Each structure stands twice: as C-alpha cells, then as structure tokens.
Amino acid sequence: MPDQTLGQLLTGLVPGLLLLVAGVGHLAAPRVLISDLRRQALLGETMVGPTAFALPVAEMGAGVGAVIAVAGRLPTSAATLAHLVVTVLYVAFTGYAIVLLRRADDERVPCGCSPTGADVTGLVPLRAGVLAALALVAATTAPSLTGATGPELTVTWLAAATFVVLLWTAPSALETYRPYATIEEGAHVVHR
C-alpha cells in the first residue's frame, strides 16, 4: 500500500465518489430534482430552476476533483482545495437537511439525496455531516494512490464503490424498513 492507509484513501474517495454519483443522478433526472426542491419548499420558486441546474454541476465537479486528487493527479495544494470544496458542499447540505427536517414536521418530504426519493430523516444530515468530516480529513491529509500496486488499487476502488452504494441507498433502505409502521404506512412505502 502507498504511504496512506486504506482508511485515509477512503476519506478522500468516498465523499467525492458519492457526490459524483449524486450529480449524475440529479443530471439524469432533472424533473425529479425540481419536484423534490419544490416539495421541500425551502427555496423560492425563482431559485428552484437555477438550483436544479447548478447543483448537479457542482456535485459532479467537486466529485471529479476529489477523485482526481486521490488518484494523485493534482499538486498537494490543488488536492487540498478539491477536498475543501467537497467539505463545503457537505456542510451546506448538512445545514439544509437540518432545516428541512425541522420544517418537515409530520409531513413526508423528499430528501433529494437518494435514488428512490426517500423522505428526509435524521439519517440525512447525519450522513452529510459525517461525509463533511471525512472530506475535511482528506483535505488535511491529502491521500493519494500514487505508488499503489494493482491489488492495492483494486481493493481501494472496490471498498470505495461499496461504501458509495451503501451510503447512496441508505435513506431508501431505511425508509422501507419500518418495523412499527401501520399497514397503511407500510403499503405506502412499498408501493411508492
């Protein structure tokens, strides 16, 4: 393994890859993102369209920057900046999700952060906050795959991909598992 441990490498890869996946998902389904932003009702109507355009671009740009940084293709100062941009996006989303969660009360409001339109829950700001912390660690340690061998690269990328899939689908997975839901609520969750 290069100088960094697998954990250090994942602090840079996972937040960046997850942003990249989110950006691609939002870009692929702009109407869903617009609908989610309208249902969240935190932005004025005039901000929904521009946000739905800018958000995927920012997510993909920051995600690509972080992945390139971990791949060792950026100077240390640029790699640090790339991870700081990822940190800022996650901090902003953490705050947004906290406000959204507080304003949602008992209403079902989409988080806009999962592939199936899961509702905002306490997991959403928690996940974003943890990802912000990981990205900040990456900004201070500048993890790099430079010097990694084939097996090391394979393990690192497979581990990162696994974490990204788990984190991206977590809100949806937890929403469908409601052990105390009534029959009507359970039917609503399953037949979305």
XYZ file of N, CA and C in Angstrom:
576
model
N 0.857 -1.183 0.000
C 0.000 0.000 0.000
C 0.891 1.230 0.000
N 0.436 2.316 -0.649
C 1.230 3.534 -0.587
C 1.322 4.040 0.854
N 1.883 5.212 1.035
C 2.090 5.742 2.376
C 0.804 5.826 3.197
N -0.328 6.041 2.566
C -1.578 6.155 3.297
C -2.203 4.791 3.557
N -2.999 4.729 4.600
C -3.755 3.515 4.870
C -5.010 3.521 3.993
N -5.650 2.379 3.932
C -6.890 2.282 3.162
C -7.921 3.272 3.694
N -7.985 3.411 5.002
C -8.938 4.355 5.600
C -8.706 5.782 5.160
N -7.450 6.197 5.101
C -7.153 7.547 4.643
C -7.548 7.734 3.183
N -7.276 6.735 2.373
C -7.650 6.823 0.961
C -9.167 6.917 0.804
N -9.885 6.164 1.615
C -11.342 6.173 1.511
C -11.934 7.497 1.974
N -11.242 8.213 2.889
C -11.755 9.521 3.309
C -11.797 10.487 2.141
N -10.913 10.320 1.188
C -10.934 11.175 0.005
C -11.823 10.648 -1.091
N -11.829 9.338 -1.267
C -12.596 8.752 -2.374
C -14.096 8.718 -2.122
N -14.515 8.264 -0.953
C -15.949 8.044 -0.720
C -16.756 9.338 -0.823
N -16.388 10.417 -0.111
C -17.199 11.638 -0.271
C -17.218 12.156 -1.716
N -16.071 12.102 -2.385
C -16.020 12.570 -3.765
C -16.833 11.711 -4.713
N -16.679 10.396 -4.600
C -17.448 9.498 -5.467
C -18.946 9.618 -5.226
N -19.331 9.776 -3.962
C -20.759 9.897 -3.661
C -21.333 11.177 -4.270
N -20.571 12.269 -4.224
C -21.031 13.496 -4.884
C -21.143 13.300 -6.393
N -20.190 12.602 -6.956
C -20.221 12.333 -8.392
C -21.459 11.522 -8.757
N -21.757 10.495 -7.997
C -22.949 9.669 -8.232
C -24.220 10.503 -8.070
N -24.261 11.319 -7.024
C -25.436 12.172 -6.797
C -25.620 13.150 -7.950
N -24.524 13.751 -8.399
C -24.612 14.693 -9.506
C -25.103 14.050 -10.785
N -24.597 12.871 -11.091
C -25.049 12.146 -12.284
C -26.531 11.793 -12.140
N -26.924 11.351 -10.947
C -28.333 11.027 -10.713
C -29.239 12.236 -10.874
N -28.816 13.369 -10.340
C -29.609 14.587 -10.482
C -29.644 15.076 -11.926
N -28.534 14.941 -12.622
C -28.483 15.365 -14.019
C -29.353 14.465 -14.905
N -29.392 13.180 -14.560
C -30.180 12.222 -15.344
C -31.681 12.393 -15.133
N -32.071 12.957 -13.998
C -33.500 13.108 -13.693
C -33.776 14.522 -13.174
N -33.618 15.532 -14.026
C -33.785 16.912 -13.542
C -35.199 17.217 -13.065
N -36.177 16.592 -13.668
C -37.562 16.846 -13.236
C -37.808 16.331 -11.823
N -37.170 15.225 -11.480
C -37.308 14.688 -10.118
C -36.674 15.660 -9.121
N -35.498 16.164 -9.457
C -34.828 17.123 -8.577
C -35.672 18.382 -8.422
N -36.221 18.882 -9.515
C -37.073 20.073 -9.441
C -38.290 19.800 -8.568
N -38.904 18.646 -8.745
C -40.055 18.271 -7.929
C -39.681 18.184 -6.448
N -38.540 17.557 -6.161
C -38.086 17.451 -4.767
C -37.851 18.829 -4.165
N -37.188 19.703 -4.909
C -36.920 21.056 -4.394
C -38.210 21.821 -4.146
N -39.192 21.653 -5.018
C -40.482 22.323 -4.807
C -41.198 21.768 -3.582
N -41.183 20.459 -3.427
C -41.848 19.845 -2.268
C -41.142 20.193 -0.967
N -39.842 20.413 -1.030
C -39.110 20.805 0.174
C -39.496 22.216 0.606
N -39.812 23.068 -0.341
C -40.317 24.421 -0.102
C -39.371 25.283 0.732
N -38.070 25.079 0.593
C -37.111 25.932 1.283
C -36.569 27.026 0.373
N -36.648 26.824 -0.920
C -36.171 27.810 -1.888
C -37.373 28.503 -2.515
N -37.215 29.753 -2.846
C -38.266 30.437 -3.592
C -38.393 29.816 -4.979
N -39.554 29.959 -5.569
C -39.804 29.353 -6.878
C -38.793 29.808 -7.923
N -38.336 31.057 -7.833
C -37.371 31.553 -8.812
C -35.991 30.914 -8.650
N -35.723 30.293 -7.506
C -34.423 29.653 -7.262
C -34.419 28.168 -7.591
N -35.582 27.560 -7.760
C -35.660 26.115 -7.998
C -34.963 25.723 -9.296
N -35.285 26.381 -10.389
C -34.683 26.050 -11.686
C -33.169 26.214 -11.695
N -32.663 27.402 -11.288
C -31.209 27.583 -11.260
C -30.505 26.600 -10.321
N -31.126 26.292 -9.195
C -30.523 25.337 -8.253
C -30.485 23.947 -8.868
N -31.564 23.568 -9.539
C -31.617 22.246 -10.174
C -30.585 22.122 -11.283
N -30.184 23.237 -11.876
C -29.135 23.223 -12.896
C -27.755 23.222 -12.248
N -27.548 24.106 -11.272
C -26.224 24.291 -10.673
C -25.812 23.148 -9.752
N -26.758 22.566 -9.050
C -26.410 21.531 -8.073
C -25.707 20.330 -8.695
N -26.247 19.718 -9.762
C -25.532 18.573 -10.341
C -24.149 18.945 -10.877
N -24.032 20.140 -11.435
C -22.739 20.589 -11.954
C -21.737 20.703 -10.804
N -22.159 21.309 -9.705
C -21.281 21.452 -8.534
C -20.919 20.090 -7.952
N -21.916 19.215 -7.829
C -21.653 17.883 -7.276
C -20.660 17.107 -8.134
N -20.896 17.103 -9.433
C -20.001 16.350 -10.316
C -18.616 16.979 -10.362
N -18.545 18.299 -10.421
C -17.246 18.965 -10.456
C -16.439 18.690 -9.197
N -17.072 18.820 -8.043
C -16.373 18.561 -6.776
C -15.990 17.090 -6.662
N -16.890 16.219 -7.069
C -16.607 14.787 -7.000
C -15.441 14.390 -7.884
N -15.442 14.886 -9.108
C -14.334 14.589 -10.024
C -13.027 15.146 -9.467
N -13.081 16.359 -8.925
C -11.879 16.959 -8.343
C -11.298 16.116 -7.222
N -12.155 15.620 -6.336
C -11.682 14.795 -5.222
C -11.105 13.476 -5.711
N -11.749 12.862 -6.688
C -11.256 11.583 -7.216
C -9.908 11.781 -7.917
N -9.795 12.841 -8.692
C -8.522 13.134 -9.356
C -7.434 13.413 -8.319
N -7.819 14.095 -7.251
C -6.848 14.384 -6.188
C -6.333 13.096 -5.554
N -7.234 12.173 -5.245
C -6.813 10.907 -4.634
C -6.017 10.070 -5.630
N -6.330 10.190 -6.901
C -5.574 9.456 -7.914
C -4.141 9.977 -8.029
N -3.857 11.092 -7.362
C -2.502 11.625 -7.370
C -2.192 12.477 -8.576
N -3.223 13.008 -9.214
C -3.038 13.783 -10.435
C -3.050 15.291 -10.204
N -3.082 15.703 -8.938
C -3.084 17.133 -8.626
C -1.958 17.447 -7.652
N -1.400 18.647 -7.736
C -0.439 19.051 -6.711
C -1.148 19.106 -5.355
N -0.404 19.034 -4.292
C -0.989 18.972 -2.947
C -1.932 20.137 -2.672
N -1.559 21.340 -3.062
C -2.424 22.494 -2.784
C -3.752 22.387 -3.536
N -3.719 21.922 -4.773
C -4.952 21.748 -5.540
C -5.778 20.595 -4.977
N -5.116 19.526 -4.528
C -5.824 18.397 -3.917
C -6.519 18.848 -2.637
N -5.834 19.641 -1.837
C -6.428 20.171 -0.608
C -7.656 21.009 -0.939
N -7.532 21.870 -1.938
C -8.660 22.701 -2.353
C -9.830 21.842 -2.833
N -9.545 20.799 -3.609
C -10.611 19.913 -4.105
C -11.375 19.286 -2.939
N -10.648 18.818 -1.936
C -11.315 18.208 -0.781
C -12.048 19.250 0.062
N -11.533 20.471 0.113
C -12.240 21.531 0.840
C -13.552 21.894 0.153
N -13.575 21.875 -1.175
C -14.818 22.140 -1.907
C -15.848 21.058 -1.577
N -15.417 19.808 -1.544
C -16.316 18.710 -1.165
C -16.825 18.931 0.262
N -15.934 19.319 1.153
C -16.321 19.585 2.546
C -17.399 20.661 2.605
N -17.188 21.752 1.877
C -18.152 22.859 1.888
C -19.514 22.401 1.376
N -19.541 21.613 0.317
C -20.826 21.126 -0.205
C -21.556 20.265 0.829
N -20.820 19.389 1.503
C -21.462 18.550 2.521
C -21.894 19.351 3.740
N -21.118 20.344 4.145
C -21.523 21.190 5.267
C -22.804 21.952 4.894
N -22.840 22.489 3.681
C -24.032 23.208 3.223
C -25.244 22.281 3.205
N -25.064 21.056 2.701
C -26.201 20.132 2.662
C -26.602 19.683 4.065
N -25.637 19.564 4.970
C -25.975 19.210 6.353
C -26.900 20.270 6.943
N -26.532 21.533 6.778
C -27.384 22.611 7.281
C -28.743 22.635 6.610
N -28.765 22.457 5.299
C -30.018 22.430 4.543
C -30.909 21.293 5.036
N -30.318 20.123 5.239
C -31.091 18.961 5.678
C -31.625 19.145 7.097
N -30.863 19.796 7.950
C -31.346 20.054 9.314
C -32.562 20.975 9.274
N -32.476 22.048 8.494
C -33.611 22.961 8.360
C -34.798 22.223 7.749
N -34.552 21.439 6.721
C -35.612 20.680 6.066
C -36.274 19.720 7.042
N -35.482 19.038 7.826
C -36.009 18.079 8.800
C -36.864 18.785 9.847
N -36.408 19.914 10.317
C -37.168 20.663 11.334
C -38.472 21.199 10.774
N -38.467 21.629 9.526
C -39.676 22.192 8.924
C -40.629 21.121 8.432
N -40.146 19.897 8.238
C -40.986 18.833 7.685
C -42.068 18.404 8.658
N -41.819 18.520 9.957
C -42.748 18.059 10.985
C -43.191 16.637 10.684
N -44.495 16.442 10.507
C -45.007 15.095 10.253
C -45.235 14.846 8.767
N -44.919 15.814 7.943
C -45.108 15.652 6.501
C -44.007 14.781 5.909
N -44.339 14.131 4.832
C -43.358 13.345 4.089
C -42.729 14.264 3.057
N -41.447 14.565 3.254
C -40.732 15.482 2.369
C -39.518 14.745 1.827
N -39.329 14.740 0.499
C -38.181 14.023 -0.066
C -36.871 14.711 0.304
N -35.858 13.897 0.544
C -34.552 14.473 0.869
C -33.827 14.931 -0.389
N -34.165 14.362 -1.532
C -33.468 14.704 -2.768
C -32.058 14.144 -2.801
N -31.800 13.165 -1.934
C -30.428 12.675 -1.775
C -30.311 11.164 -1.903
N -31.310 10.548 -2.491
C -31.256 9.098 -2.678
C -31.887 8.760 -4.019
N -31.613 7.571 -4.524
C -32.107 7.238 -5.864
C -33.608 6.994 -5.945
N -34.293 6.825 -4.813
C -35.716 6.485 -4.865
C -36.618 7.542 -4.275
N -36.100 8.729 -3.997
C -36.945 9.786 -3.453
C -37.315 9.571 -2.011
N -36.419 9.030 -1.228
C -36.690 8.769 0.181
C -36.998 10.073 0.921
N -37.773 9.949 1.971
C -38.103 11.100 2.796
C -36.907 11.504 3.644
N -36.895 12.775 4.008
C -35.842 13.263 4.887
C -36.057 12.668 6.284
N -34.990 12.149 6.844
C -34.988 11.628 8.209
C -33.726 12.146 8.885
N -33.549 11.816 10.146
C -32.356 12.218 10.864
C -31.079 11.667 10.254
N -31.200 10.569 9.506
C -30.028 9.987 8.862
C -29.428 10.926 7.822
N -30.239 11.723 7.177
C -29.772 12.564 6.077
C -28.741 13.588 6.551
N -29.042 14.438 7.555
C -28.000 15.371 7.998
C -26.838 14.661 8.694
N -27.111 13.553 9.349
C -26.028 12.798 9.993
C -25.050 12.289 8.944
N -25.569 11.684 7.892
C -24.723 11.169 6.815
C -23.929 12.301 6.173
N -24.587 13.416 5.885
C -23.894 14.549 5.261
C -22.816 15.115 6.180
N -23.101 15.168 7.475
C -22.114 15.667 8.427
C -20.894 14.768 8.527
N -21.124 13.461 8.530
C -20.009 12.514 8.572
C -19.179 12.630 7.297
N -19.839 12.755 6.159
C -19.112 12.907 4.896
C -18.327 14.215 4.855
N -18.874 15.270 5.451
C -18.139 16.534 5.546
C -16.878 16.338 6.383
N -17.008 15.624 7.488
C -15.842 15.369 8.350
C -14.798 14.538 7.614
N -15.236 13.518 6.880
C -14.285 12.703 6.117
C -13.564 13.538 5.060
N -14.311 14.389 4.372
C -13.693 15.236 3.354
C -12.708 16.220 3.979
N -13.014 16.706 5.168
C -12.093 17.608 5.857
C -10.803 16.881 6.244
N -10.947 15.628 6.679
C -9.755 14.817 6.968
C -8.928 14.650 5.701
N -9.595 14.403 4.590
C -8.879 14.257 3.318
C -8.163 15.552 2.949
N -8.787 16.684 3.246
C -8.159 17.973 2.936
C -6.888 18.176 3.756
N -6.858 17.625 4.956
C -5.678 17.819 5.808
C -4.612 16.761 5.588
N -4.987 15.607 5.040
C -4.011 14.529 4.849
C -3.610 14.325 3.397
N -4.384 14.889 2.465
C -4.120 14.746 1.021
C -3.787 13.311 0.631
N -4.731 12.371 0.841
C -4.469 10.977 0.483
C -4.256 10.826 -1.017
N -3.386 9.889 -1.397
C -3.062 9.703 -2.809
C -2.774 8.231 -3.098
N -3.254 7.786 -4.231
C -2.994 6.416 -4.672
C -1.677 6.293 -5.426
N -0.926 7.370 -5.508
C 0.365 7.327 -6.193
C 1.239 6.250 -5.561
N 1.753 5.365 -6.377
C 2.618 4.293 -5.894
C 1.879 3.015 -5.522
N 0.546 3.029 -5.586
C -0.221 1.822 -5.252
C -0.061 0.794 -6.366
N -0.047 -0.468 -5.984
C 0.058 -1.554 -6.955
C -1.328 -1.998 -7.393
N -1.391 -2.886 -8.368
C -2.667 -3.389 -8.880
C -3.610 -3.900 -7.813
N -3.157 -4.830 -6.947
C -4.064 -5.328 -5.905
C -4.515 -4.226 -4.937
N -3.620 -3.315 -4.594
C -3.973 -2.226 -3.685
C -5.013 -1.313 -4.323
N -4.822 -1.026 -5.599
C -5.794 -0.200 -6.309
C -7.150 -0.884 -6.377
N -7.136 -2.170 -6.660
C -8.387 -2.921 -6.759
C -9.147 -2.898 -5.442
N -8.462 -3.180 -4.350
C -9.113 -3.192 -3.037
C -9.643 -1.801 -2.693
N -8.856 -0.783 -2.946
C -9.275 0.586 -2.616
C -10.512 0.983 -3.408
N -10.507 0.761 -4.719
C -11.655 1.147 -5.538
C -12.891 0.312 -5.219
N -12.718 -0.986 -4.964
C -13.873 -1.822 -4.611
C -14.456 -1.409 -3.264
N -13.598 -1.117 -2.302
C -14.084 -0.672 -0.993
C -14.815 0.664 -1.131
N -14.243 1.589 -1.880
C -14.883 2.891 -2.074
C -16.238 2.725 -2.762
N -16.288 1.915 -3.809
C -17.550 1.697 -4.523
C -18.600 1.073 -3.609
N -18.185 0.147 -2.775
C -19.119 -0.496 -1.844
C -19.696 0.524 -0.867
N -18.834 1.350 -0.288
C -19.317 2.374 0.644
C -20.243 3.361 -0.050
N -19.929 3.736 -1.271
C -20.763 4.685 -2.002
C -22.151 4.100 -2.241
N -22.219 2.862 -2.676
C -23.524 2.226 -2.902
C -24.316 2.167 -1.596
N -23.671 1.766 -0.526
C -24.360 1.682 0.768
C -24.844 3.048 1.244
N -24.003 4.058 1.128
C -24.380 5.392 1.586
C -25.428 6.040 0.697
N -25.341 5.812 -0.607
C -26.300 6.407 -1.538
C -27.686 5.810 -1.337
N -27.759 4.533 -1.052
C -29.061 3.875 -0.908
C -29.563 3.823 0.534
N -28.768 4.258 1.492
C -29.152 4.153 2.908
C -30.500 4.800 3.228
N -30.781 6.050 2.810
C -32.091 6.617 3.148
C -33.249 5.792 2.600
N -33.110 5.280 1.397
C -34.174 4.457 0.801
C -34.319 3.131 1.538
N -33.193 2.518 1.859
C -33.234 1.225 2.549
C -33.851 1.354 3.930
N -33.497 2.390 4.640
C -34.054 2.570 5.976
C -35.523 2.944 5.929
N -35.939 3.636 4.877
C -37.343 4.013 4.774
C -38.235 2.788 4.543
N -37.745 1.832 3.786
C -38.574 0.654 3.513
C -38.596 -0.303 4.702
N -37.665 -0.127 5.644
C -37.679 -0.944 6.851
C -38.269 -0.124 7.976
N -39.539 -0.319 8.233
C -40.230 0.387 9.305
C -40.964 -0.649 10.141
N -40.310 -1.193 11.141
C -40.915 -2.280 11.904
C -42.191 -1.881 12.635
N -42.382 -0.591 12.908
C -43.554 -0.174 13.662
C -44.578 0.555 12.815
N -44.414 0.502 11.504
C -45.338 1.194 10.612
C -46.681 0.477 10.603
N -47.734 1.262 10.421
C -49.054 0.656 10.287
C -49.141 -0.012 8.922
N -50.162 -0.789 8.725
C -50.336 -1.465 7.433
C -50.443 -0.437 6.321
N -51.186 0.665 6.551
C -51.349 1.687 5.529
C -50.004 2.350 5.217
N -49.232 2.682 6.254
C -47.924 3.307 6.030
C -46.998 2.350 5.289
N -47.019 1.088 5.672
C -46.162 0.085 5.018
C -46.520 -0.068 3.553
N -47.807 -0.055 3.258
C -48.243 -0.167 1.866
C -47.800 1.061 1.086
N -47.863 2.224 1.707
C -47.425 3.448 1.030
C -45.930 3.390 0.715
N -45.158 2.901 1.638
C -43.701 2.832 1.443
C -43.361 1.854 0.331
N -44.002 0.686 0.342
C -43.674 -0.349 -0.622
C -44.151 0.014 -2.023
N -45.268 0.712 -2.132
C -45.865 0.986 -3.441
C -45.657 2.414 -3.911
N -44.581 3.011 -3.543
C -44.283 4.391 -3.954
C -44.269 4.497 -5.401
